[in-house]
Amino acid sequence: MRKYWKFTAIFAVIVLSIGTFYVNSARSAEQYPEFEIQTVSGDAKEVKPVVLEGAYTNTSSMNYVSTNVKISAKGSAYNSRSFLDQIVGQSPTLIKEFQKKYHTFMRGKNSMVNSFFEDQQFLVYADVENKVSSLLSHDFTFQLSVLNKEDDSISSFKVKVPEAGELDHIFVEDVQLMGDEIILITQNTMRENDTFYDEKHIYTIERGNHKITSHEAIIQVPQGQLDTRIDVELVRTSPAKANDHLIMVKTERKVMEDPDGDAMTEEVIHQEILSYDLQTKEKETINLPDLQLDENQLSFYDGAVIYFMTIEGQELVVTPYSLADNQAGQVYRIPLSGEEGIAHGQMTTVKGGKLYVASSQMSPGLKIDADVIVADAQTGKTLFKGKLAVKDASEQPENFEVYLNEIVVK
Amino acid sequence: MKNYLKLVNFEFNRIAKLFAVLLGITLVVQLTGVMVISKGYLNMANEKIYEEMMTKAQFLEDFGRMSFIQIVKSVWFMGPIALCIAGVAFYIFLIWYRDWVGKNTFIYRLLMLPTARLNVFYAKMTSILLMTFGLVAFQLILLPIENAVMKGMVPDEFRVDMGVIQIVNSVPELALIIPNSIVELILYYGAGLMVVAILFTAILMERSFRWKGIFAGLLFSALAIVVLIAPLLLQAFVLNSFFYPIELLGIEIVIGLIVLAASIWMSGFLLRKKITV
């Protein structure tokens, strides 16, 4: 037995030390603080359906690894950073739900919420495949998949993008199903000789016989002059719902070089708001001369009313506009927390006649607080005002940051 | 089984000296590194505070506190680890070739033993594994000791205290050898085991067929790589991301096990029928 000592010794050392390490590692899973949405004023019931998703980083140590966290009124849940979870990956909440409910259908589908449409009976998916056949020409094909929820049948088919001669690039911005027609709203980049211009395009595809019944350009974005830039953006809507109108904001911006440094600043010169009726394929301009949206990603269209939102100083200015009445309602302002009159990034959404606003950043070290506000979408009356806080103040780490990127109202 | 264990013991005793040397180098170089870097930080602090008249608070704001992570990311720490990895890689070949050295080649006696010849293969494989895990275990033991040394040298206000587990979690380079969970440990070192098996098979092919053997060995390795990458290539180019990521992992694990089994079988075949002394 004496001559076996080296081998047994090393074996014992290995088992003991690696074993102890992993037992300890499993036991002391990193202590993350528990967050909640603390009520500052108003009815806490209003914030019950709100879930915020983002990433938490403990910046006290020199560790810049972040962990995904879901925070709701009651508390927070962290995504364990276990290996298997990392393989599964991060996708938006809606995509994860689809993957759970419709496992087979979701195979091979991309993770963009805008590529999907869901109603009682169907789940529709649309994407564009780009085959580069030579330096100048591409072959674009729409790939569609329709799941009939009632009998679990899946119909997948491809349709070539028509008149793709001048098309340089195309991607699907929204998918809708109206009756038996699948409607794809796309952002196309067209190439005419040497110039490029963008346009928003609509393709209508018959669900039954898989053919494109019609397609046309909704709006073309002319190329700006040397120092101007023109964008057309769709106003956000609830991703899986159908709307019979598309609201677009066309903004012309002047790009200037900052005299002090190399930074470029932009100034809005001209803005136009258009509504496009998906049934009649007609465009109409919405006249709101006093409205200037510096960025578009805050506004929301819930199918009946367009809520134009922009941040002015430390307030969220909301202009509700009823499409049916063709009239703007009363403009209201919601105060946000911030410093020196500047509010930080926000996320907004509208559901069930209520407006939900949440800050996208919480950094106690930089004195940035994260608000959560629920207001009546029509009148702007604040129903709930709260902020993100660590449940047990004594557990609060020295320095941390939370960046939020999704607000979901169940 | 007893024969296998005896062979493992024999093989391990042969490595023991190399192993001890690697452990010694790691201990000495890393500990020296801890002391050098801590002293360096303290010297800088002294210079800034007493000679350039910076206040303590100002110094902490400009240069930050010292944390063990700075030591881990330095050459003093990573150097010995790299050396050990090179040592193990080198020995994967030496463990076989040293048996053919000399006039009365040792391999002759090994192959004449009254035991299944695969046991020789398994024993050499196990020794490589023992050496690798032994180095990892030694590092895990060294870490708290080195951490304590740093704590002893740098005063409280100037350092950030971190537990061993926190340190391992914060440095991605360490996570390669000390993965964050048992599942990853099994996956990473299992993959390593498969690579060693493939290398052993290639070595045995060379020892069986000399020049043609080298070519056969390279061919075998290339085939193994192709088989392993096949699901990934299929997923990307043919099937359009048909599989969910976790399914792909499952497929890869199964294929890995198949390649491991094929290597072991091939090695056994070569040892029994084709090897030349």
XYZ file of C-alpha atoms in Angstrom:
687
model
C 0.000 0.000 0.000
C 2.937 2.305 0.633
C 3.755 2.603 -3.024
C 0.258 3.778 -3.837
C 0.427 6.923 -1.714
C 1.114 9.472 -4.444
C -1.757 8.443 -6.585
C -4.282 8.145 -3.757
C -3.085 11.387 -2.240
C -3.591 13.387 -5.392
C -6.944 11.745 -6.010
C -8.121 12.683 -2.524
C -6.870 16.252 -2.898
C -8.673 16.629 -6.209
C -11.970 15.327 -4.947
C -11.825 17.375 -1.760
C -10.788 20.689 -3.205
C -12.886 20.683 -6.363
C -15.808 19.226 -4.444
C -15.613 21.865 -1.720
C -15.332 24.617 -4.285
C -18.446 23.589 -6.178
C -20.478 22.840 -3.086
C -19.650 26.302 -1.787
C -20.284 27.818 -5.180
C -23.735 26.277 -5.386
C -24.595 27.205 -1.842
C -23.530 30.814 -1.952
C -25.157 31.754 -5.209
C -24.500 35.439 -5.601
C -26.653 37.485 -3.351
C -28.680 39.782 -5.484
C -30.750 42.483 -3.833
C -34.491 42.187 -4.049
C -36.109 45.077 -5.897
C -39.675 46.263 -5.797
C -41.727 49.151 -7.073
C -42.236 51.354 -4.060
C -45.356 53.507 -3.916
C -44.726 57.204 -3.654
C -48.346 58.196 -4.171
C -51.536 56.810 -5.644
C -53.144 53.394 -5.828
C -50.691 50.492 -5.745
C -53.217 48.282 -7.534
C -52.530 50.153 -10.761
C -48.969 48.927 -10.970
C -49.767 45.267 -10.301
C -49.729 44.123 -13.934
C -46.470 45.900 -14.764
C -43.293 43.893 -15.264
C -39.979 45.602 -16.007
C -37.159 43.691 -17.541
C -33.566 44.769 -17.537
C -30.037 44.069 -16.351
C -28.469 44.551 -12.921
C -24.774 45.193 -12.382
C -22.975 45.461 -9.081
C -20.354 48.106 -9.764
C -18.689 48.091 -6.329
C -16.177 45.486 -7.353
C -14.395 45.878 -10.669
C -16.886 43.483 -12.099
C -18.853 44.538 -15.106
C -20.848 41.399 -15.630
C -24.573 42.001 -15.593
C -27.456 39.738 -14.743
C -30.921 39.888 -16.194
C -33.668 40.747 -13.788
C -37.458 41.007 -13.930
C -38.951 43.486 -11.482
C -42.609 43.775 -10.606
C -44.576 45.462 -7.858
C -44.129 42.556 -5.506
C -40.502 41.782 -6.025
C -37.796 40.786 -8.434
C -36.653 37.593 -10.099
C -33.154 37.108 -11.445
C -32.172 34.983 -14.375
C -29.736 32.506 -12.988
C -26.484 32.757 -14.890
C -26.202 29.049 -15.046
C -24.610 27.563 -18.113
C -27.814 26.042 -19.423
C -29.602 29.369 -19.134
C -26.861 31.040 -21.095
C -27.247 28.481 -23.864
C -30.964 29.155 -23.980
C -30.271 32.841 -24.373
C -32.227 36.008 -23.901
C -35.283 36.825 -25.938
C -38.135 39.236 -25.402
C -40.842 38.006 -23.050
C -43.404 37.575 -25.828
C -41.078 35.357 -27.887
C -40.372 33.172 -24.854
C -44.102 32.714 -24.308
C -44.593 31.756 -27.932
C -41.755 29.246 -27.652
C -43.428 27.672 -24.672
C -46.908 27.526 -26.144
C -46.105 26.746 -29.766
C -42.869 24.795 -29.538
C -42.841 23.206 -32.981
C -44.023 26.283 -34.800
C -41.313 28.474 -33.318
C -38.438 26.394 -34.689
C -36.158 28.357 -36.955
C -37.967 31.637 -36.361
C -36.107 34.814 -35.557
C -36.570 36.517 -32.209
C -38.063 39.803 -33.308
C -41.454 40.552 -31.883
C -42.444 42.594 -34.926
C -42.211 39.567 -37.198
C -45.170 37.985 -35.461
C -48.891 38.536 -35.319
C -51.328 36.743 -33.051
C -55.071 36.667 -32.760
C -57.587 34.156 -31.439
C -57.200 31.762 -34.285
C -53.837 32.323 -35.911
C -50.183 32.979 -35.245
C -48.468 34.443 -38.276
C -44.732 34.868 -38.869
C -43.036 36.674 -41.723
C -39.404 37.306 -42.563
C -37.295 38.074 -45.605
C -34.548 35.871 -46.925
C -31.804 37.521 -48.901
C -29.812 35.424 -51.338
C -27.014 37.330 -52.938
C -26.628 35.927 -56.422
C -24.130 38.391 -57.793
C -22.549 41.676 -56.870
C -25.462 43.748 -58.059
C -28.512 41.592 -57.852
C -30.164 39.973 -54.889
C -32.991 37.522 -54.655
C -35.396 38.411 -51.921
C -37.962 35.900 -50.744
C -40.613 36.298 -48.109
C -40.810 33.371 -45.774
C -44.174 32.995 -44.116
C -45.548 30.596 -41.583
C -49.107 30.426 -40.373
C -50.153 28.369 -37.382
C -53.838 27.574 -37.127
C -54.331 27.398 -33.376
C -57.564 25.495 -33.611
C -56.284 22.429 -35.387
C -52.544 22.939 -34.765
C -51.797 22.869 -38.471
C -48.800 24.792 -39.757
C -48.629 26.177 -43.245
C -45.197 27.459 -44.325
C -44.525 28.933 -47.708
C -42.218 31.244 -49.611
C -43.139 34.087 -51.894
C -40.648 35.906 -54.073
C -40.558 39.635 -53.492
C -41.965 41.167 -56.683
C -40.182 43.830 -58.707
C -37.034 43.362 -56.733
C -34.879 44.755 -59.493
C -34.166 48.051 -57.814
C -34.385 46.698 -54.322
C -31.166 46.903 -52.368
C -32.399 45.824 -48.972
C -35.690 44.935 -47.365
C -36.784 44.024 -43.886
C -40.146 43.326 -42.333
C -41.292 45.964 -39.873
C -44.763 44.741 -39.050
C -47.008 41.779 -39.770
C -50.803 41.857 -39.644
C -53.611 39.546 -40.550
C -56.864 41.044 -41.772
C -59.444 38.455 -42.643
C -57.709 36.183 -45.109
C -54.991 38.591 -46.068
C -51.550 38.755 -44.548
C -50.254 42.290 -44.639
C -46.532 42.955 -44.486
C -45.215 46.430 -43.828
C -41.600 46.636 -44.855
C -38.791 49.124 -44.962
C -37.244 48.961 -48.433
C -34.048 50.548 -49.631
C -34.250 51.201 -53.341
C -31.322 51.840 -55.605
C -31.688 54.026 -58.622
C -28.399 54.164 -60.529
C -26.132 55.381 -57.819
C -28.533 56.926 -55.376
C -30.339 55.129 -52.610
C -33.628 56.057 -51.095
C -35.844 54.450 -48.509
C -39.498 53.690 -48.713
C -42.137 52.028 -46.640
C -43.900 49.384 -48.609
C -46.985 47.260 -48.055
C -47.444 43.767 -49.458
C -50.770 41.947 -49.249
C -50.563 38.179 -49.444
C -53.503 35.843 -49.689
C -53.313 33.364 -46.810
C -55.081 30.622 -48.713
C -53.393 30.526 -52.101
C -50.061 32.055 -51.001
C -49.989 34.701 -53.679
C -49.256 38.371 -53.447
C -52.490 40.119 -54.376
C -51.154 43.628 -54.285
C -48.236 45.715 -53.195
C -47.432 49.366 -53.259
C -45.212 51.962 -51.723
C -46.807 53.734 -48.791
C -44.372 56.571 -48.611
C -41.034 57.326 -50.115
C -38.302 59.001 -48.161
C -36.414 61.361 -50.381
C -32.705 61.630 -49.938
C -31.872 64.653 -47.914
C -29.525 67.406 -49.028
C -25.887 67.396 -48.023
C -26.493 68.335 -44.436
C -30.035 67.161 -43.870
C -31.401 63.756 -43.038
C -34.947 62.533 -43.554
C -36.448 59.620 -41.617
C -39.812 57.965 -41.662
C -40.652 55.957 -38.575
C -43.708 53.992 -37.621
C -45.337 54.874 -34.337
C -45.177 51.883 -32.003
C -48.219 49.727 -31.519
C -48.988 46.649 -29.513
C -46.869 44.076 -31.348
C -49.259 41.236 -31.820
C -52.439 43.188 -32.397
C -53.993 44.257 -35.663
C -54.610 47.895 -36.354
C -56.361 49.265 -39.379
C -54.170 52.315 -39.571
C -50.459 52.921 -39.697
C -49.157 56.086 -38.163
C -45.893 57.425 -39.499
C -43.739 60.334 -38.517
C -41.610 61.887 -41.222
C -38.863 64.046 -39.799
C -36.361 66.203 -41.587
C -33.302 66.951 -39.515
C -30.411 69.279 -40.103
C -27.071 67.818 -39.177
C -24.551 70.313 -37.887
C -21.028 69.954 -36.645
C -20.625 71.178 -33.118
C -18.342 74.222 -33.269
C -16.573 73.149 -30.066
C -15.763 69.576 -30.856
C -16.217 66.829 -33.374
C -19.695 65.907 -32.241
C -22.604 66.216 -34.631
C -25.800 67.742 -33.413
C -29.138 67.423 -35.106
C -32.020 69.811 -35.213
C -35.503 69.066 -36.407
C -36.417 71.355 -39.293
C -39.676 69.868 -40.439
C -41.991 67.155 -39.216
C -45.039 65.587 -40.816
C -47.422 63.059 -39.309
C -49.253 60.741 -41.657
C -51.887 58.121 -41.140
C -52.281 55.329 -43.663
C -55.513 53.370 -43.885
C -54.680 49.705 -44.502
C -58.077 48.994 -46.044
C -58.395 51.877 -48.441
C -54.645 52.358 -48.886
C -55.066 56.104 -48.491
C -52.754 58.506 -46.773
C -53.871 61.422 -44.692
C -51.863 64.111 -42.984
C -52.486 64.756 -39.332
C -52.312 68.425 -38.597
C -50.664 69.215 -35.304
C -48.589 72.318 -35.872
C -47.456 72.749 -32.280
C -46.198 69.226 -31.935
C -42.515 68.508 -32.280
C -41.295 65.026 -31.525
C -37.575 64.932 -30.931
C -37.564 61.202 -30.826
C -40.293 58.907 -31.941
C -39.847 55.905 -29.795
C -41.987 57.207 -26.953
C -45.215 57.660 -28.908
C -47.782 54.910 -28.980
C -50.859 54.103 -31.010
C -53.372 51.833 -29.340
C -55.691 51.353 -32.314
C -57.996 54.268 -31.631
C -55.954 57.079 -30.159
C -52.424 58.142 -31.003
C -50.486 59.239 -27.941
C -47.723 61.511 -29.113
C -45.135 61.755 -26.389
C -41.978 63.740 -26.033
C -39.778 64.818 -23.164
C -39.497 68.501 -22.452
C -37.120 69.292 -19.646
C -38.280 67.196 -16.738
C -41.769 66.460 -18.026
C -43.368 63.972 -20.365
C -45.648 65.909 -22.679
C -48.506 63.809 -24.048
C -50.781 64.836 -26.894
C -53.628 62.363 -27.355
C -55.083 62.404 -30.838
C -58.245 60.547 -31.694
C -58.070 59.185 -35.230
C -61.793 58.757 -35.590
C -62.610 62.301 -34.549
C -59.562 63.706 -36.297
C -58.954 65.868 -33.319
C -56.362 66.295 -30.614
C -57.438 65.994 -27.036
C -56.140 68.002 -24.154
C -52.339 68.059 -23.960
C -51.114 67.034 -20.535
C -47.764 66.836 -18.807
C -46.411 64.244 -16.427
C -43.547 65.313 -14.181
C -40.555 62.961 -14.114
C -37.686 62.777 -11.708
C -34.381 64.006 -13.001
C -31.583 66.369 -12.223
C -31.202 69.984 -13.144
C -34.242 69.947 -15.323
C -33.164 67.015 -17.451
C -35.061 63.776 -17.330
C -33.361 60.591 -18.446
C -34.493 57.881 -20.846
C -38.007 56.532 -20.443
C -40.116 53.671 -21.727
C -43.810 54.086 -22.394
C -46.726 51.907 -23.276
C -50.478 52.254 -23.336
C -52.900 49.509 -22.459
C -56.546 49.508 -21.495
C -56.813 53.286 -21.528
C -53.910 53.706 -19.141
C -50.504 55.141 -19.808
C -47.535 53.383 -18.204
C -44.218 55.202 -17.975
C -40.986 53.791 -16.565
C -37.460 55.133 -16.487
C -34.883 53.075 -18.263
C -32.075 53.554 -15.777
C -31.476 53.421 -12.061
C -28.027 54.479 -10.871
C -27.948 55.518 -7.239
C -24.297 56.467 -7.636
C -25.215 59.044 -10.266
C -28.365 59.973 -8.370
C -30.584 58.707 -11.159
C -33.875 57.364 -9.834
C -36.160 55.079 -11.770
C -39.793 56.212 -11.787
C -42.771 54.086 -12.518
C -45.901 56.082 -13.292
C -49.414 54.997 -14.227
C -51.763 57.627 -15.530
C -55.118 57.830 -17.192
C -54.255 57.984 -20.890
C -57.073 60.343 -21.762
C -56.781 62.958 -19.046
C -53.260 62.465 -17.765
C -54.372 62.188 -14.190
C -51.695 60.316 -12.259
C -53.142 57.141 -10.815
C -49.928 55.827 -9.369
C -46.448 57.140 -8.919
C -43.686 54.970 -7.610
C -40.018 54.271 -7.927
C -37.712 51.307 -8.125
C -36.073 50.550 -4.805
C -34.269 47.781 -2.994
C -36.770 46.118 -0.695
C -34.540 46.034 2.331
C -32.505 49.212 2.428
C -29.874 47.572 4.612
C -29.163 45.058 1.863
C -28.422 47.724 -0.686
C -24.994 47.216 -2.246
C -22.529 50.074 -2.250
C -22.838 50.872 -5.886
C -24.978 49.320 -8.545
C -26.844 50.061 -11.724
C -29.999 48.754 -13.269
C -30.717 49.315 -16.942
C -34.271 48.540 -17.989
C -35.146 47.720 -21.551
C -38.664 46.312 -21.566
C -41.940 47.244 -19.933
C -44.688 44.674 -20.182
C -48.206 45.144 -18.938
C -49.893 41.821 -18.417
C -9.730 -3.609 -12.619
C -6.868 -4.233 -10.270
C -4.485 -4.320 -13.175
C -5.847 -1.016 -14.408
C -5.305 0.605 -11.005
C -1.797 -0.758 -10.769
C -1.028 0.655 -14.174
C -2.483 4.040 -13.220
C -0.371 4.101 -10.105
C 2.691 3.180 -12.118
C 2.061 5.839 -14.753
C 1.316 8.484 -12.162
C 4.490 7.752 -10.271
C 6.382 8.415 -13.468
C 4.810 11.842 -13.818
C 5.095 12.670 -10.152
C 8.353 14.551 -10.544
C 7.171 16.696 -13.463
C 3.934 17.309 -11.613
C 5.707 18.388 -8.440
C 7.905 20.756 -10.439
C 4.891 22.392 -12.075
C 3.203 22.761 -8.695
C 6.329 24.266 -7.218
C 6.749 26.796 -10.034
C 3.097 27.800 -9.775
C 3.356 28.284 -6.023
C 6.541 30.314 -6.113
C 5.749 32.491 -9.128
C 2.178 33.247 -8.090
C 3.051 34.067 -4.498
C 5.884 36.252 -5.673
C 3.439 37.935 -8.022
C 1.012 38.666 -5.207
C 3.762 40.278 -3.190
C 5.252 42.197 -6.101
C 1.939 43.643 -7.243
C 0.743 44.485 -3.752
C 4.033 46.177 -2.973
C 3.878 48.007 -6.267
C 0.459 49.400 -5.425
C 1.563 50.389 -1.922
C 4.678 52.060 -3.272
C 2.604 54.025 -5.745
C 0.213 55.029 -2.972
C 3.106 56.085 -0.770
C 4.628 58.128 -3.537
C 1.421 59.877 -4.386
C 0.393 60.581 -0.827
C 3.658 61.469 0.834
C 5.694 62.871 -1.989
C 3.145 64.432 -4.263
C 0.946 65.409 -1.309
C -2.235 63.879 -2.683
C -4.872 63.238 -0.066
C -5.879 59.660 0.623
C -9.381 60.268 -0.651
C -8.081 61.831 -3.850
C -5.754 58.908 -4.439
C -8.562 56.423 -3.954
C -10.722 58.323 -6.376
C -8.067 58.538 -9.072
C -6.507 55.101 -8.818
C -9.199 53.036 -7.161
C -8.777 50.356 -4.592
C -6.601 47.348 -5.089
C -8.480 44.176 -5.808
C -7.287 40.606 -6.217
C -8.522 40.689 -9.782
C -5.555 42.876 -10.725
C -3.265 40.090 -9.547
C -5.219 37.397 -11.375
C -5.028 39.271 -14.648
C -1.273 39.731 -14.420
C 1.470 37.634 -15.995
C 2.665 36.519 -12.543
C -0.568 34.648 -12.153
C -1.432 33.582 -15.669
C 2.134 32.691 -16.629
C 2.414 29.584 -14.447
C -1.037 28.493 -15.569
C 0.031 28.762 -19.194
C 3.214 26.858 -18.348
C 1.220 24.047 -16.732
C -1.078 23.817 -19.721
C 1.948 23.603 -22.018
C 3.455 20.971 -19.719
C 0.371 18.786 -19.857
C 0.072 19.198 -23.623
C 3.713 18.198 -24.001
C 3.280 15.180 -21.781
C 0.287 13.920 -23.748
C 2.829 13.000 -26.412
C 5.684 12.135 -24.123
C 3.609 9.678 -22.115
C 3.627 7.378 -25.110
C 6.913 8.181 -26.803
C 9.030 7.751 -23.688
C 8.134 4.061 -23.739
C 9.852 3.598 -27.094
C 13.121 5.173 -26.019
C 16.225 3.151 -25.525
C 17.336 -0.334 -26.400
C 15.064 -2.478 -24.262
C 11.983 -0.489 -25.039
C 9.640 -0.319 -22.157
C 6.588 -0.606 -24.350
C 7.598 -4.215 -25.024
C 7.112 -5.058 -21.372
C 3.899 -3.060 -21.147
C 2.379 -4.901 -24.058
C 3.459 -8.286 -22.695
C 1.580 -7.749 -19.441
C -1.192 -10.288 -18.771
C -3.875 -7.677 -19.024
C -6.125 -6.208 -21.644
C -3.984 -3.851 -23.705
C -6.645 -1.186 -23.533
C -5.857 -0.941 -19.845
C -2.553 0.640 -20.815
C -4.501 3.194 -22.828
C -6.939 3.866 -19.991
C -4.143 4.171 -17.475
C -2.291 6.769 -19.516
C -5.530 8.677 -20.085
C -6.315 8.615 -16.382
C -2.861 9.890 -15.510
C -3.247 12.871 -17.821
C -6.628 13.564 -16.218
C -5.175 13.258 -12.729
C -2.401 15.652 -13.579
C -4.814 18.197 -15.070
C -7.325 18.056 -12.243
C -4.469 18.010 -9.760
C -3.205 21.324 -11.131
C -6.701 22.818 -10.994
C -7.219 21.584 -7.433
C -3.861 23.025 -6.415
C -4.838 26.384 -7.901
C -8.087 26.290 -5.950
C -6.116 25.727 -2.763
C -3.615 28.463 -3.609
C -6.256 31.112 -4.279
C -7.458 31.656 -0.687
C -3.850 31.573 0.516
C -2.807 34.225 -1.995
C -5.897 36.265 -1.183
C -4.933 36.190 2.498
C -1.403 37.313 1.683
C -2.751 40.287 -0.240
C -5.095 41.121 2.609
C -2.150 41.015 4.977
C -0.104 43.364 2.880
C -2.599 46.005 1.806
C -4.444 47.972 4.513
C -8.219 47.883 4.737
C -9.130 51.175 3.125
C -7.022 50.511 0.065
C -8.450 47.198 -0.970
C -11.660 45.577 -2.111
C -12.221 42.235 -0.439
C -13.486 39.427 -2.569
C -14.186 35.805 -1.807
C -12.602 33.090 -3.950
C -15.892 32.294 -5.620
C -16.416 35.940 -6.485
C -12.920 36.171 -7.951
C -13.441 33.111 -10.102
C -16.760 34.461 -11.319
C -15.340 37.836 -12.258
C -12.415 36.769 -14.420
C -13.522 35.097 -17.661
C -10.025 33.708 -18.324
C -10.189 31.764 -15.071
C -13.614 30.459 -15.962
C -11.983 28.407 -18.718
C -10.119 26.254 -16.230
C -12.378 26.724 -13.213
C -15.843 26.868 -14.734
C -18.686 28.360 -12.813
C -20.720 25.221 -12.262
C -20.415 21.456 -12.124
C -22.321 21.113 -15.386
C -19.772 23.279 -17.162
C -16.911 21.420 -15.469
C -18.166 18.110 -16.812
C -18.758 19.568 -20.282
C -15.405 21.361 -20.615
C -13.225 18.612 -19.213
C -15.274 15.964 -20.962
C -14.498 17.730 -24.226
C -10.845 17.824 -23.182
C -10.956 14.089 -22.488
C -12.283 13.509 -25.989
C -9.483 15.601 -27.495
C -6.865 13.615 -25.558
C -8.441 10.372 -26.773
C -8.258 11.561 -30.380
C -4.615 12.581 -29.912
C -3.755 9.229 -28.335
C -5.333 7.430 -31.282
C -3.326 9.530 -33.725
C -0.126 8.768 -31.770
C -0.885 5.049 -31.811
C -1.472 5.241 -35.557
C 1.978 6.748 -35.964
C 3.539 4.070 -33.780
C 1.740 1.396 -35.807
C 2.429 2.601 -39.324
C 5.251 5.163 -38.990
C 5.034 7.669 -41.877
C 1.742 6.392 -43.218
C 0.590 6.470 -39.631
C 1.136 10.213 -39.283
C -0.981 10.720 -42.338
C -3.629 8.334 -40.992
C -3.567 10.124 -37.662
C -4.136 13.500 -39.251
C -6.931 12.052 -41.337
C -8.565 10.570 -38.265
C -8.391 13.890 -36.422
C -9.805 15.769 -39.394
C -12.656 13.289 -39.640
C -13.408 13.714 -35.948
C -13.513 17.490 -36.327
C -15.844 17.273 -39.307
C -18.206 14.960 -37.466
C -18.269 17.297 -34.469
C -18.885 20.443 -36.488
C -21.484 18.798 -38.734
C -24.535 19.633 -36.579
C -23.462 23.266 -36.320
C -22.959 23.540 -40.065
C -26.268 21.827 -40.739
C -28.008 24.176 -38.354
C -26.586 27.249 -40.032
C -26.689 26.361 -43.710
C -29.139 23.590 -44.375
C -31.762 23.532 -41.659
C -32.211 27.242 -41.059
C -31.794 27.196 -37.293
C -34.254 24.376 -36.910
C -32.969 23.226 -33.541
C -33.390 25.094 -30.309
C -30.007 25.869 -28.723
C -30.429 23.386 -25.941
C -31.279 20.630 -28.422
C -28.113 21.475 -30.336
C -26.120 21.097 -27.121
C -27.680 17.692 -26.560
C -26.811 16.614 -30.096
C -23.226 17.787 -29.713
C -22.838 15.899 -26.438
C -24.085 12.695 -28.049
C -21.751 13.133 -31.009
C -18.879 13.866 -28.631
C -19.518 10.617 -26.801
C -19.633 8.743 -30.099
C -16.298 10.219 -31.186
C -14.798 9.326 -27.790
C -16.022 5.742 -28.092
C -14.722 5.499 -31.668
C -11.284 6.739 -30.589
C -11.116 4.236 -27.761
C -12.171 1.397 -30.018
C -9.669 2.375 -32.697
C -6.885 2.671 -30.110
C -7.750 -0.751 -28.744
C -7.657 -2.228 -32.223
C -4.264 -0.671 -32.935
C -2.824 -1.808 -29.610
C -3.914 -5.381 -30.126
C -3.252 -5.889 -33.806
C -1.063 -3.292 -35.347
C 1.379 -1.803 -32.930
C 5.065 -2.282 -33.608
C 7.796 -2.348 -31.027
